[in-house]
Amino acid sequence: MRFDRLVLCLLVAGAPLGIAPAEAQVRGKTTALLAVSWQPAFCETRPDKPECRSQTADRFDASHFTLHGLWPMRSNYCGVSQADIEADKAGKWTSLPSVELAPETKAALDRVMPGTQSALERHEWIKHGTCTGQSQQDYFADALALMDELNASPVASLFARNVGQVVTAAAVQNAFDESFGKDASRRVKMRCERDGDRRIITELTIGLGATAAKAPLATRIQAAGGTKFDCDEGVVDGVGLQ
């Protein structure tokens, strides 16, 4: 097709130049990512982690999404000492400064982020939280509130009732749209990894846009820009399944 005819087709379709029509349906700007893990799959690939050695089939993270992190876009290590940056990059998370939280917030974080057993919260704060302009308490409380909404949604129900089964991209996308509004799924990326002869779903990253403070998850998703969903299907792993 000649270039001038292609331009005309894009304009007629309402798509900005350089953007595929499907992607052009999503407006907004992604300012942060909510990264969530499906913990049994994470532990299948990293069984030596403390939180994986202690995982049981009746623990919260066996049947709910867990918090990996809340990441502001294109900003890392804000106002952090070089020594802490080097320790973080070397994976020496237990040597990083401790995170100070209200007791109820710490208890909730330990439940929803089992990686606190590996000092994941120290890494997340040093690398990402320092760039949000929030206090440690507000940063983790914000992430926990978003996780509560996600884990109360049809997306979480879809995963919980399909443990051991293959879930398709279409099913996950439909659940996101049902949960968080039309085209919410266009702000989500699904990551899968090989585990022997299986492909297991390990993580979702959910785009968030700039909104009023403490806006609902649906509002923040709808304010984000689009992304490619990526993995077309994968197994929802269960504790001990291979």
mmCIF file of C-alpha atoms in Angstrom:
data_model
loop_
_atom_site.group_PDB
_atom_site.id
_atom_site.type_symbol
_atom_site.label_atom_id
_atom_site.label_comp_id
_atom_site.label_asym_id
_atom_site.label_seq_id
_atom_site.Cartn_x
_atom_site.Cartn_y
_atom_site.Cartn_z
ATOM 1 C CA MET A 1 0.000 0.000 0.000
ATOM 2 C CA ARG A 2 1.342 3.472 -0.897
ATOM 3 C CA PHE A 3 2.337 5.617 2.095
ATOM 4 C CA ASP A 4 -0.209 8.367 1.324
ATOM 5 C CA ARG A 5 -3.008 5.790 1.117
ATOM 6 C CA LEU A 6 -1.846 4.233 4.434
ATOM 7 C CA VAL A 7 -1.955 7.663 6.104
ATOM 8 C CA LEU A 8 -5.453 8.231 4.776
ATOM 9 C CA CYS A 9 -6.614 4.854 6.099
ATOM 10 C CA LEU A 10 -5.208 5.602 9.536
ATOM 11 C CA LEU A 11 -6.877 8.999 9.637
ATOM 12 C CA VAL A 12 -10.208 7.564 8.565
ATOM 13 C CA ALA A 13 -9.882 4.884 11.263
ATOM 14 C CA GLY A 14 -9.200 7.596 13.821
ATOM 15 C CA ALA A 15 -5.734 6.304 14.656
ATOM 16 C CA PRO A 16 -2.847 8.729 15.334
ATOM 17 C CA LEU A 17 0.035 8.307 12.912
ATOM 18 C CA GLY A 18 2.476 5.605 13.952
ATOM 19 C CA ILE A 19 -0.031 3.873 16.243
ATOM 20 C CA ALA A 20 -1.882 0.713 15.302
ATOM 21 C CA PRO A 21 -5.690 1.117 15.373
ATOM 22 C CA ALA A 22 -6.110 -1.400 18.228
ATOM 23 C CA GLU A 23 -3.620 0.489 20.396
ATOM 24 C CA ALA A 24 -5.124 3.862 19.474
ATOM 25 C CA GLN A 25 -8.334 2.993 21.293
ATOM 26 C CA VAL A 26 -6.508 3.438 24.603
ATOM 27 C CA ARG A 27 -5.837 6.977 25.775
ATOM 28 C CA GLY A 28 -3.873 8.113 28.789
ATOM 29 C CA LYS A 29 -0.334 8.042 30.113
ATOM 30 C CA THR A 30 1.147 5.341 32.289
ATOM 31 C CA THR A 31 2.878 6.908 35.278
ATOM 32 C CA ALA A 32 3.326 3.785 37.407
ATOM 33 C CA LEU A 33 3.096 -0.005 37.256
ATOM 34 C CA LEU A 34 1.536 -2.306 39.815
ATOM 35 C CA ALA A 35 3.498 -5.565 39.562
ATOM 36 C CA VAL A 36 1.810 -8.608 41.089
ATOM 37 C CA SER A 37 2.984 -12.203 41.291
ATOM 38 C CA TRP A 38 1.194 -15.518 41.244
ATOM 39 C CA GLN A 39 3.282 -16.850 44.111
ATOM 40 C CA PRO A 40 3.118 -20.633 43.493
ATOM 41 C CA ALA A 41 4.533 -20.028 40.002
ATOM 42 C CA PHE A 42 7.148 -17.610 41.325
ATOM 43 C CA CYS A 43 8.195 -20.234 43.866
ATOM 44 C CA GLU A 44 8.315 -22.929 41.193
ATOM 45 C CA THR A 45 11.069 -20.931 39.515
ATOM 46 C CA ARG A 46 12.818 -19.786 42.729
ATOM 47 C CA PRO A 47 12.282 -22.578 45.279
ATOM 48 C CA ASP A 48 15.218 -21.601 47.500
ATOM 49 C CA LYS A 49 13.700 -18.252 48.518
ATOM 50 C CA PRO A 50 12.698 -18.207 52.228
ATOM 51 C CA GLU A 51 9.110 -17.287 51.335
ATOM 52 C CA CYS A 52 8.997 -20.281 48.984
ATOM 53 C CA ARG A 53 10.463 -22.772 51.404
ATOM 54 C CA SER A 54 7.785 -21.753 53.915
ATOM 55 C CA GLN A 55 4.853 -21.673 51.477
ATOM 56 C CA THR A 56 1.887 -23.928 52.245
ATOM 57 C CA ALA A 57 -1.282 -24.694 50.300
ATOM 58 C CA ASP A 58 -3.475 -22.970 52.901
ATOM 59 C CA ARG A 59 -1.489 -19.729 53.103
ATOM 60 C CA PHE A 60 -2.915 -16.526 51.612
ATOM 61 C CA ASP A 61 -0.349 -16.356 48.817
ATOM 62 C CA ALA A 62 -1.300 -19.827 47.556
ATOM 63 C CA SER A 63 -4.595 -18.545 46.164
ATOM 64 C CA HIS A 64 -4.295 -14.748 45.867
ATOM 65 C CA PHE A 65 -2.115 -12.307 43.974
ATOM 66 C CA THR A 66 0.903 -11.081 45.886
ATOM 67 C CA LEU A 67 2.622 -7.715 45.733
ATOM 68 C CA HIS A 68 5.870 -7.492 43.849
ATOM 69 C CA GLY A 69 6.000 -3.718 43.729
ATOM 70 C CA LEU A 70 4.527 -0.352 42.836
ATOM 71 C CA TRP A 71 6.887 1.280 40.364
ATOM 72 C CA PRO A 72 6.870 4.901 39.219
ATOM 73 C CA MET A 73 7.857 5.035 35.564
ATOM 74 C CA ARG A 74 11.453 5.811 34.593
ATOM 75 C CA SER A 75 12.592 6.763 38.088
ATOM 76 C CA ASN A 76 14.815 4.689 40.375
ATOM 77 C CA TYR A 77 16.909 5.265 43.495
ATOM 78 C CA CYS A 78 15.867 8.834 44.307
ATOM 79 C CA GLY A 79 18.038 10.412 47.006
ATOM 80 C CA VAL A 80 19.605 7.035 47.849
ATOM 81 C CA SER A 81 23.246 6.682 48.894
ATOM 82 C CA GLN A 82 25.633 4.984 46.490
ATOM 83 C CA ALA A 83 26.397 2.369 49.137
ATOM 84 C CA ASP A 84 22.726 1.391 49.370
ATOM 85 C CA ILE A 85 22.368 1.352 45.590
ATOM 86 C CA GLU A 86 25.327 -1.003 45.294
ATOM 87 C CA ALA A 87 24.022 -3.249 48.079
ATOM 88 C CA ASP A 88 20.600 -3.368 46.445
ATOM 89 C CA LYS A 89 21.957 -4.216 43.018
ATOM 90 C CA ALA A 90 24.089 -6.953 44.586
ATOM 91 C CA GLY A 91 20.974 -8.486 46.121
ATOM 92 C CA LYS A 92 22.107 -7.764 49.682
ATOM 93 C CA TRP A 93 18.640 -6.647 50.703
ATOM 94 C CA THR A 94 18.906 -7.547 54.373
ATOM 95 C CA SER A 95 21.748 -5.029 54.684
ATOM 96 C CA LEU A 96 19.499 -2.184 53.472
ATOM 97 C CA PRO A 97 17.838 0.157 55.982
ATOM 98 C CA SER A 98 14.698 -1.327 57.509
ATOM 99 C CA VAL A 99 11.280 -0.024 56.466
ATOM 100 C CA GLU A 100 9.319 1.588 59.287
ATOM 101 C CA LEU A 101 5.578 0.923 59.141
ATOM 102 C CA ALA A 102 2.616 1.011 61.471
ATOM 103 C CA PRO A 103 2.098 -2.448 63.028
ATOM 104 C CA GLU A 104 -1.149 -3.101 61.161
ATOM 105 C CA THR A 105 0.448 -2.085 57.848
ATOM 106 C CA LYS A 106 3.445 -4.314 58.472
ATOM 107 C CA ALA A 107 1.171 -7.270 59.255
ATOM 108 C CA ALA A 108 -0.841 -6.685 56.086
ATOM 109 C CA LEU A 109 2.338 -6.345 54.017
ATOM 110 C CA ASP A 110 3.797 -9.593 55.396
ATOM 111 C CA ARG A 111 0.599 -11.336 54.256
ATOM 112 C CA VAL A 112 0.316 -9.812 50.776
ATOM 113 C CA MET A 113 4.060 -9.578 50.118
ATOM 114 C CA PRO A 114 5.564 -12.862 51.350
ATOM 115 C CA GLY A 115 8.828 -11.622 49.881
ATOM 116 C CA THR A 116 9.270 -9.612 53.088
ATOM 117 C CA GLN A 117 10.880 -12.854 54.300
ATOM 118 C CA SER A 118 13.670 -11.983 51.845
ATOM 119 C CA ALA A 119 13.576 -8.236 52.685
ATOM 120 C CA LEU A 120 11.812 -7.498 49.394
ATOM 121 C CA GLU A 121 10.142 -4.450 50.942
ATOM 122 C CA ARG A 122 13.561 -2.867 51.594
ATOM 123 C CA HIS A 123 14.515 -3.368 47.941
ATOM 124 C CA GLU A 124 11.185 -2.015 46.690
ATOM 125 C CA TRP A 125 11.423 1.074 48.864
ATOM 126 C CA ILE A 126 15.058 1.840 48.001
ATOM 127 C CA LYS A 127 14.646 1.363 44.255
ATOM 128 C CA HIS A 128 11.069 2.530 43.644
ATOM 129 C CA GLY A 129 9.350 3.985 46.692
ATOM 130 C CA THR A 130 11.948 6.702 47.152
ATOM 131 C CA CYS A 131 10.859 8.169 43.821
ATOM 132 C CA THR A 132 7.161 8.573 44.703
ATOM 133 C CA GLY A 133 7.428 11.534 47.088
ATOM 134 C CA GLN A 134 5.519 9.474 49.668
ATOM 135 C CA SER A 135 6.507 8.323 53.121
ATOM 136 C CA GLN A 136 7.215 4.627 53.606
ATOM 137 C CA GLN A 137 3.887 4.257 55.387
ATOM 138 C CA ASP A 138 1.893 5.961 52.638
ATOM 139 C CA TYR A 139 3.714 4.167 49.824
ATOM 140 C CA PHE A 140 3.052 0.682 51.163
ATOM 141 C CA ALA A 141 -0.463 1.533 52.368
ATOM 142 C CA ASP A 142 -1.259 2.720 48.825
ATOM 143 C CA ALA A 143 0.076 -0.510 47.313
ATOM 144 C CA LEU A 144 -1.872 -2.601 49.823
ATOM 145 C CA ALA A 145 -5.122 -0.797 49.017
ATOM 146 C CA LEU A 146 -4.639 -1.546 45.314
ATOM 147 C CA MET A 147 -3.916 -5.189 46.124
ATOM 148 C CA ASP A 148 -7.086 -5.437 48.192
ATOM 149 C CA GLU A 149 -9.110 -4.273 45.195
ATOM 150 C CA LEU A 150 -7.364 -6.642 42.811
ATOM 151 C CA ASN A 151 -7.766 -9.635 45.123
ATOM 152 C CA ALA A 152 -11.488 -8.893 45.563
ATOM 153 C CA SER A 153 -12.038 -8.789 41.785
ATOM 154 C CA PRO A 154 -13.147 -11.342 39.172
ATOM 155 C CA VAL A 155 -9.522 -11.424 37.999
ATOM 156 C CA ALA A 156 -8.429 -13.022 41.274
ATOM 157 C CA SER A 157 -11.461 -15.311 41.260
ATOM 158 C CA LEU A 158 -10.547 -16.501 37.757
ATOM 159 C CA PHE A 159 -7.074 -17.525 38.894
ATOM 160 C CA ALA A 160 -8.220 -19.103 42.171
ATOM 161 C CA ARG A 161 -10.798 -21.358 40.530
ATOM 162 C CA ASN A 162 -8.432 -22.448 37.753
ATOM 163 C CA VAL A 163 -5.456 -23.658 39.776
ATOM 164 C CA GLY A 164 -3.754 -26.386 37.789
ATOM 165 C CA GLN A 165 -5.531 -25.372 34.584
ATOM 166 C CA VAL A 166 -4.588 -23.362 31.509
ATOM 167 C CA VAL A 167 -6.002 -19.839 31.414
ATOM 168 C CA THR A 168 -6.057 -17.939 28.132
ATOM 169 C CA ALA A 169 -5.221 -14.309 27.506
ATOM 170 C CA ALA A 170 -8.831 -13.727 26.431
ATOM 171 C CA ALA A 171 -10.153 -15.022 29.758
ATOM 172 C CA VAL A 172 -7.804 -12.798 31.762
ATOM 173 C CA GLN A 173 -8.560 -9.784 29.578
ATOM 174 C CA ASN A 174 -12.305 -10.306 29.925
ATOM 175 C CA ALA A 175 -11.934 -10.519 33.692
ATOM 176 C CA PHE A 176 -9.991 -7.241 33.764
ATOM 177 C CA ASP A 177 -12.611 -5.495 31.664
ATOM 178 C CA GLU A 178 -15.379 -6.873 33.892
ATOM 179 C CA SER A 179 -13.522 -5.786 37.008
ATOM 180 C CA PHE A 180 -12.119 -2.402 36.054
ATOM 181 C CA GLY A 181 -14.015 -1.137 33.015
ATOM 182 C CA LYS A 182 -13.878 -1.279 29.238
ATOM 183 C CA ASP A 183 -10.373 -1.680 27.823
ATOM 184 C CA ALA A 184 -8.792 -2.087 31.270
ATOM 185 C CA SER A 185 -7.145 -5.201 29.829
ATOM 186 C CA ARG A 186 -5.265 -3.035 27.328
ATOM 187 C CA ARG A 187 -3.239 -1.653 30.243
ATOM 188 C CA VAL A 188 -2.114 -5.110 31.428
ATOM 189 C CA LYS A 189 0.845 -7.328 30.522
ATOM 190 C CA MET A 190 0.967 -11.022 31.494
ATOM 191 C CA ARG A 191 4.298 -12.769 31.954
ATOM 192 C CA CYS A 192 4.781 -16.523 31.596
ATOM 193 C CA GLU A 193 7.828 -18.732 32.116
ATOM 194 C CA ARG A 194 8.726 -22.258 31.062
ATOM 195 C CA ASP A 195 8.665 -24.923 33.775
ATOM 196 C CA GLY A 196 9.565 -28.231 32.149
ATOM 197 C CA ASP A 197 6.852 -28.980 29.624
ATOM 198 C CA ARG A 198 4.509 -26.371 31.119
ATOM 199 C CA ARG A 199 4.261 -22.634 30.631
ATOM 200 C CA ILE A 200 3.184 -21.050 33.902
ATOM 201 C CA ILE A 201 1.838 -17.556 34.595
ATOM 202 C CA THR A 202 4.244 -15.813 36.950
ATOM 203 C CA GLU A 203 3.340 -12.119 36.961
ATOM 204 C CA LEU A 204 0.992 -9.374 35.834
ATOM 205 C CA THR A 205 2.039 -5.757 35.421
ATOM 206 C CA ILE A 206 -0.856 -3.318 35.494
ATOM 207 C CA GLY A 207 -0.490 0.185 34.101
ATOM 208 C CA LEU A 208 -1.658 3.071 36.294
ATOM 209 C CA GLY A 209 -2.155 6.701 35.312
ATOM 210 C CA ALA A 210 -1.969 9.922 37.284
ATOM 211 C CA THR A 211 -5.160 10.503 39.279
ATOM 212 C CA ALA A 212 -6.318 12.078 42.503
ATOM 213 C CA ALA A 213 -4.735 10.682 45.661
ATOM 214 C CA LYS A 214 -6.168 7.332 46.769
ATOM 215 C CA ALA A 215 -8.258 6.942 43.612
ATOM 216 C CA PRO A 216 -9.791 3.484 43.065
ATOM 217 C CA LEU A 217 -7.794 0.955 41.081
ATOM 218 C CA ALA A 218 -10.262 1.138 38.166
ATOM 219 C CA THR A 219 -9.800 4.910 37.892
ATOM 220 C CA ARG A 220 -6.043 4.587 37.926
ATOM 221 C CA ILE A 221 -6.062 1.841 35.300
ATOM 222 C CA GLN A 222 -8.360 3.828 33.021
ATOM 223 C CA ALA A 223 -5.984 6.817 33.223
ATOM 224 C CA ALA A 224 -3.036 4.764 31.932
ATOM 225 C CA GLY A 225 -1.772 4.239 28.412
ATOM 226 C CA GLY A 226 -1.921 0.954 26.522
ATOM 227 C CA THR A 227 0.555 -1.911 26.374
ATOM 228 C CA LYS A 228 0.936 -5.339 24.758
ATOM 229 C CA PHE A 229 -0.622 -8.191 26.764
ATOM 230 C CA ASP A 230 2.211 -10.543 25.770
ATOM 231 C CA CYS A 231 1.645 -14.157 26.987
ATOM 232 C CA ASP A 232 -1.277 -15.781 25.164
ATOM 233 C CA GLU A 233 -1.976 -18.516 27.749
ATOM 234 C CA GLY A 234 -0.438 -20.286 30.712
ATOM 235 C CA VAL A 235 -1.064 -22.628 33.622
ATOM 236 C CA VAL A 236 -2.230 -21.190 36.942
ATOM 237 C CA ASP A 237 0.242 -23.019 39.143
ATOM 238 C CA GLY A 238 -0.618 -24.425 42.541
ATOM 239 C CA VAL A 239 1.585 -25.142 45.540
ATOM 240 C CA GLY A 240 3.435 -28.360 44.856
ATOM 241 C CA LEU A 241 2.102 -28.808 41.327
ATOM 242 C CA GLN A 242 4.582 -29.754 38.598
#
